[in-house]
Amino acid sequence: MLMFILRRIGTMLATMVALTLIVFYLVTLPGNLEKLAKTEGEMRMTDAEVESWLEKEGFNRPFLVQYSEWIGNTVRGDMGWSRVFRKPVSEVIGERLGYTGILMFWVMAVMVPGALLIGVLAGMKEGSGLDRTLTVGSVASTSAPEYVTGIVFTVIFASALGWFKGVASTRSITFENFTLPVMTMAIYGMGYIARMTRASMAEVMTSQYIRTARLKGLGFRTVVVKHALRNALIAPFTVIMLQFPWLLTGVVIVETMFNYKGFGFTLIEAAGNNDINLLLAISWVAVIVVLLTQLISDIGYAYLNPRIRVS
């Protein structure tokens, strides 16, 4: 297990360097730097004045020198200065990531238990009317993108019925203004987990040891809870862990739609205002979250499935 973890960490570090290198190259393309110079100076700057500004700010140095300096400072916690928010990038990232963390917590709290329950109920009796109904519902939930579901929910529950608010505030999180963004994301992700759980549960219920338990006279509920459920939840564990990076990047649409000023909303602001330091920091954090959740997923799967550890 130790060698398994070390190999995964090595792969993770190599992937992080490769991805951040690509992002750094794209963000510091000449067109972006020229736009940044004119934004900080004036739009009528001549080419010579642009070059002078870039030279003064250190953007004319060799690419690898700039990247090495940026990654070194970032690892030490110095992510630079946000030109949009006029404060350190680390403060902006910490604040907005906290807001998104609250949203992600409630989405997972609604999505995971609901999806597991739907998947287990559907997989317990494969081919039944309940199974077909829940499967159709799961497919339908993943067929509609977040922006479609969000618009439909806003029109029905906010505009027509007035039950909830169509804007989510970071200062006052209430049931009225937080329900729609949470449900928009939870319903979309719920279908994937439910379908995986259903397939895993259906496969387990046809296993030989389940048949043996039934032949011994054990009740259906005992067989499901004590024998089938644990093995059936091994495969969905990986899917559940992969929801974290999806939530972190998928909140861009939902946060913008509901004007919730979290991590995704900040990404839009940084890109729209060409805030290079903030863009680089957001990409770095996103890469770290994706790789860490993937590492936890691999370790958890190997722990839950003894056959993986043996191989």
mmCIF file with all atom_site columns, C-alpha atoms in Angstrom, residues 156-253:
data_model
loop_
_atom_site.group_PDB
_atom_site.id
_atom_site.type_symbol
_atom_site.label_atom_id
_atom_site.label_alt_id
_atom_site.label_comp_id
_atom_site.label_asym_id
_atom_site.label_entity_id
_atom_site.label_seq_id
_atom_site.pdbx_PDB_ins_code
_atom_site.Cartn_x
_atom_site.Cartn_y
_atom_site.Cartn_z
_atom_site.occupancy
_atom_site.B_iso_or_equiv
_atom_site.pdbx_formal_charge
_atom_site.auth_seq_id
_atom_site.auth_comp_id
_atom_site.auth_asym_id
_atom_site.auth_atom_id
_atom_site.pdbx_PDB_model_num
ATOM 1  C CA . ILE A 1 156 ? -41.204 27.659  -11.568 1.00 0.00 ? 156 ILE A CA 1
ATOM 2  C CA . PHE A 1 157 ? -40.186 27.965  -7.921  1.00 0.00 ? 157 PHE A CA 1
ATOM 3  C CA . ALA A 1 158 ? -38.885 31.551  -7.783  1.00 0.00 ? 158 ALA A CA 1
ATOM 4  C CA . SER A 1 159 ? -40.887 33.495  -10.377 1.00 0.00 ? 159 SER A CA 1
ATOM 5  C CA . ALA A 1 160 ? -44.182 31.602  -10.610 1.00 0.00 ? 160 ALA A CA 1
ATOM 6  C CA . LEU A 1 161 ? -44.657 30.148  -7.132  1.00 0.00 ? 161 LEU A CA 1
ATOM 7  C CA . GLY A 1 162 ? -42.403 32.475  -5.144  1.00 0.00 ? 162 GLY A CA 1
ATOM 8  C CA . TRP A 1 163 ? -41.281 29.694  -2.801  1.00 0.00 ? 163 TRP A CA 1
ATOM 9  C CA . PHE A 1 164 ? -37.559 30.383  -3.119  1.00 0.00 ? 164 PHE A CA 1
ATOM 10 C CA . LYS A 1 165 ? -35.279 33.217  -4.183  1.00 0.00 ? 165 LYS A CA 1
ATOM 11 C CA . GLY A 1 166 ? -33.431 33.197  -7.500  1.00 0.00 ? 166 GLY A CA 1
ATOM 12 C CA . VAL A 1 167 ? -30.322 34.783  -5.962  1.00 0.00 ? 167 VAL A CA 1
ATOM 13 C CA . ALA A 1 168 ? -28.005 33.132  -3.428  1.00 0.00 ? 168 ALA A CA 1
ATOM 14 C CA . SER A 1 169 ? -26.230 35.446  -1.003  1.00 0.00 ? 169 SER A CA 1
ATOM 15 C CA . THR A 1 170 ? -22.886 34.674  0.628   1.00 0.00 ? 170 THR A CA 1
ATOM 16 C CA . ARG A 1 171 ? -23.710 36.931  3.586   1.00 0.00 ? 171 ARG A CA 1
ATOM 17 C CA . SER A 1 172 ? -27.079 35.443  4.501   1.00 0.00 ? 172 SER A CA 1
ATOM 18 C CA . ILE A 1 173 ? -27.410 31.741  3.657   1.00 0.00 ? 173 ILE A CA 1
ATOM 19 C CA . THR A 1 174 ? -31.007 30.705  4.213   1.00 0.00 ? 174 THR A CA 1
ATOM 20 C CA . PHE A 1 175 ? -33.309 27.909  3.081   1.00 0.00 ? 175 PHE A CA 1
ATOM 21 C CA . GLU A 1 176 ? -35.051 30.295  0.681   1.00 0.00 ? 176 GLU A CA 1
ATOM 22 C CA . ASN A 1 177 ? -31.986 31.554  -1.177  1.00 0.00 ? 177 ASN A CA 1
ATOM 23 C CA . PHE A 1 178 ? -29.873 28.375  -1.053  1.00 0.00 ? 178 PHE A CA 1
ATOM 24 C CA . THR A 1 179 ? -32.355 25.689  -2.101  1.00 0.00 ? 179 THR A CA 1
ATOM 25 C CA . LEU A 1 180 ? -32.361 26.353  -5.854  1.00 0.00 ? 180 LEU A CA 1
ATOM 26 C CA . PRO A 1 181 ? -28.564 26.322  -6.432  1.00 0.00 ? 181 PRO A CA 1
ATOM 27 C CA . VAL A 1 182 ? -28.194 23.239  -4.217  1.00 0.00 ? 182 VAL A CA 1
ATOM 28 C CA . MET A 1 183 ? -30.963 21.339  -5.990  1.00 0.00 ? 183 MET A CA 1
ATOM 29 C CA . THR A 1 184 ? -29.717 22.420  -9.426  1.00 0.00 ? 184 THR A CA 1
ATOM 30 C CA . MET A 1 185 ? -26.341 20.793  -8.824  1.00 0.00 ? 185 MET A CA 1
ATOM 31 C CA . ALA A 1 186 ? -27.542 17.877  -6.695  1.00 0.00 ? 186 ALA A CA 1
ATOM 32 C CA . ILE A 1 187 ? -30.099 16.613  -9.196  1.00 0.00 ? 187 ILE A CA 1
ATOM 33 C CA . TYR A 1 188 ? -27.606 16.711  -12.056 1.00 0.00 ? 188 TYR A CA 1
ATOM 34 C CA . GLY A 1 189 ? -24.960 14.721  -10.176 1.00 0.00 ? 189 GLY A CA 1
ATOM 35 C CA . MET A 1 190 ? -27.430 12.400  -8.461  1.00 0.00 ? 190 MET A CA 1
ATOM 36 C CA . GLY A 1 191 ? -28.182 10.459  -11.638 1.00 0.00 ? 191 GLY A CA 1
ATOM 37 C CA . TYR A 1 192 ? -24.570 9.331   -12.178 1.00 0.00 ? 192 TYR A CA 1
ATOM 38 C CA . ILE A 1 193 ? -24.168 8.004   -8.646  1.00 0.00 ? 193 ILE A CA 1
ATOM 39 C CA . ALA A 1 194 ? -27.606 6.363   -8.670  1.00 0.00 ? 194 ALA A CA 1
ATOM 40 C CA . ARG A 1 195 ? -26.959 4.536   -11.946 1.00 0.00 ? 195 ARG A CA 1
ATOM 41 C CA . MET A 1 196 ? -23.569 3.287   -10.783 1.00 0.00 ? 196 MET A CA 1
ATOM 42 C CA . THR A 1 197 ? -25.046 2.150   -7.455  1.00 0.00 ? 197 THR A CA 1
ATOM 43 C CA . ARG A 1 198 ? -27.929 0.440   -9.219  1.00 0.00 ? 198 ARG A CA 1
ATOM 44 C CA . ALA A 1 199 ? -25.609 -1.486  -11.569 1.00 0.00 ? 199 ALA A CA 1
ATOM 45 C CA . SER A 1 200 ? -23.328 -2.504  -8.707  1.00 0.00 ? 200 SER A CA 1
ATOM 46 C CA . MET A 1 201 ? -26.240 -3.551  -6.482  1.00 0.00 ? 201 MET A CA 1
ATOM 47 C CA . ALA A 1 202 ? -27.856 -5.579  -9.260  1.00 0.00 ? 202 ALA A CA 1
ATOM 48 C CA . GLU A 1 203 ? -24.578 -7.407  -9.906  1.00 0.00 ? 203 GLU A CA 1
ATOM 49 C CA . VAL A 1 204 ? -24.071 -8.171  -6.217  1.00 0.00 ? 204 VAL A CA 1
ATOM 50 C CA . MET A 1 205 ? -27.626 -9.466  -5.777  1.00 0.00 ? 205 MET A CA 1
ATOM 51 C CA . THR A 1 206 ? -26.955 -12.163 -8.413  1.00 0.00 ? 206 THR A CA 1
ATOM 52 C CA . SER A 1 207 ? -23.689 -13.288 -6.783  1.00 0.00 ? 207 SER A CA 1
ATOM 53 C CA . GLN A 1 208 ? -23.251 -16.835 -5.509  1.00 0.00 ? 208 GLN A CA 1
ATOM 54 C CA . TYR A 1 209 ? -22.769 -15.850 -1.860  1.00 0.00 ? 209 TYR A CA 1
ATOM 55 C CA . ILE A 1 210 ? -26.073 -13.929 -1.919  1.00 0.00 ? 210 ILE A CA 1
ATOM 56 C CA . ARG A 1 211 ? -27.848 -17.009 -3.262  1.00 0.00 ? 211 ARG A CA 1
ATOM 57 C CA . THR A 1 212 ? -26.217 -19.107 -0.553  1.00 0.00 ? 212 THR A CA 1
ATOM 58 C CA . ALA A 1 213 ? -27.379 -16.697 2.125   1.00 0.00 ? 213 ALA A CA 1
ATOM 59 C CA . ARG A 1 214 ? -30.928 -16.850 0.787   1.00 0.00 ? 214 ARG A CA 1
ATOM 60 C CA . LEU A 1 215 ? -30.824 -20.680 0.704   1.00 0.00 ? 215 LEU A CA 1
ATOM 61 C CA . LYS A 1 216 ? -29.764 -20.670 4.356   1.00 0.00 ? 216 LYS A CA 1
ATOM 62 C CA . GLY A 1 217 ? -33.046 -18.993 5.197   1.00 0.00 ? 217 GLY A CA 1
ATOM 63 C CA . LEU A 1 218 ? -31.861 -15.448 5.820   1.00 0.00 ? 218 LEU A CA 1
ATOM 64 C CA . GLY A 1 219 ? -34.452 -12.760 5.257   1.00 0.00 ? 219 GLY A CA 1
ATOM 65 C CA . PHE A 1 220 ? -34.265 -10.493 2.226   1.00 0.00 ? 220 PHE A CA 1
ATOM 66 C CA . ARG A 1 221 ? -33.629 -7.412  4.383   1.00 0.00 ? 221 ARG A CA 1
ATOM 67 C CA . THR A 1 222 ? -30.799 -9.137  6.279   1.00 0.00 ? 222 THR A CA 1
ATOM 68 C CA . VAL A 1 223 ? -29.190 -10.282 3.040   1.00 0.00 ? 223 VAL A CA 1
ATOM 69 C CA . VAL A 1 224 ? -29.299 -6.791  1.583   1.00 0.00 ? 224 VAL A CA 1
ATOM 70 C CA . VAL A 1 225 ? -28.109 -4.880  4.657   1.00 0.00 ? 225 VAL A CA 1
ATOM 71 C CA . LYS A 1 226 ? -25.462 -7.259  6.016   1.00 0.00 ? 226 LYS A CA 1
ATOM 72 C CA . HIS A 1 227 ? -24.126 -8.935  2.882   1.00 0.00 ? 227 HIS A CA 1
ATOM 73 C CA . ALA A 1 228 ? -24.928 -7.061  -0.321  1.00 0.00 ? 228 ALA A CA 1
ATOM 74 C CA . LEU A 1 229 ? -24.805 -3.403  0.648   1.00 0.00 ? 229 LEU A CA 1
ATOM 75 C CA . ARG A 1 230 ? -21.112 -3.123  1.604   1.00 0.00 ? 230 ARG A CA 1
ATOM 76 C CA . ASN A 1 231 ? -19.856 -4.754  -1.586  1.00 0.00 ? 231 ASN A CA 1
ATOM 77 C CA . ALA A 1 232 ? -22.335 -2.836  -3.711  1.00 0.00 ? 232 ALA A CA 1
ATOM 78 C CA . LEU A 1 233 ? -21.029 0.514   -2.432  1.00 0.00 ? 233 LEU A CA 1
ATOM 79 C CA . ILE A 1 234 ? -17.392 -0.114  -3.466  1.00 0.00 ? 234 ILE A CA 1
ATOM 80 C CA . ALA A 1 235 ? -17.857 1.003   -7.079  1.00 0.00 ? 235 ALA A CA 1
ATOM 81 C CA . PRO A 1 236 ? -19.975 4.116   -6.286  1.00 0.00 ? 236 PRO A CA 1
ATOM 82 C CA . PHE A 1 237 ? -17.271 5.304   -3.865  1.00 0.00 ? 237 PHE A CA 1
ATOM 83 C CA . THR A 1 238 ? -15.033 6.290   -6.789  1.00 0.00 ? 238 THR A CA 1
ATOM 84 C CA . VAL A 1 239 ? -17.872 8.109   -8.529  1.00 0.00 ? 239 VAL A CA 1
ATOM 85 C CA . ILE A 1 240 ? -18.722 9.997   -5.329  1.00 0.00 ? 240 ILE A CA 1
ATOM 86 C CA . MET A 1 241 ? -15.121 11.150  -4.876  1.00 0.00 ? 241 MET A CA 1
ATOM 87 C CA . LEU A 1 242 ? -15.003 12.352  -8.483  1.00 0.00 ? 242 LEU A CA 1
ATOM 88 C CA . GLN A 1 243 ? -17.930 14.653  -7.759  1.00 0.00 ? 243 GLN A CA 1
ATOM 89 C CA . PHE A 1 244 ? -15.658 16.987  -5.771  1.00 0.00 ? 244 PHE A CA 1
ATOM 90 C CA . PRO A 1 245 ? -13.612 18.240  -8.751  1.00 0.00 ? 245 PRO A CA 1
ATOM 91 C CA . TRP A 1 246 ? -16.806 18.379  -10.808 1.00 0.00 ? 246 TRP A CA 1
ATOM 92 C CA . LEU A 1 247 ? -18.454 20.504  -8.141  1.00 0.00 ? 247 LEU A CA 1
ATOM 93 C CA . LEU A 1 248 ? -15.464 22.831  -7.906  1.00 0.00 ? 248 LEU A CA 1
ATOM 94 C CA . THR A 1 249 ? -15.419 23.497  -11.654 1.00 0.00 ? 249 THR A CA 1
ATOM 95 C CA . GLY A 1 250 ? -19.139 22.957  -12.317 1.00 0.00 ? 250 GLY A CA 1
ATOM 96 C CA . VAL A 1 251 ? -20.135 25.722  -9.916  1.00 0.00 ? 251 VAL A CA 1
ATOM 97 C CA . VAL A 1 252 ? -19.002 28.265  -12.520 1.00 0.00 ? 252 VAL A CA 1
ATOM 98 C CA . ILE A 1 253 ? -22.376 28.121  -14.286 1.00 0.00 ? 253 ILE A CA 1
#
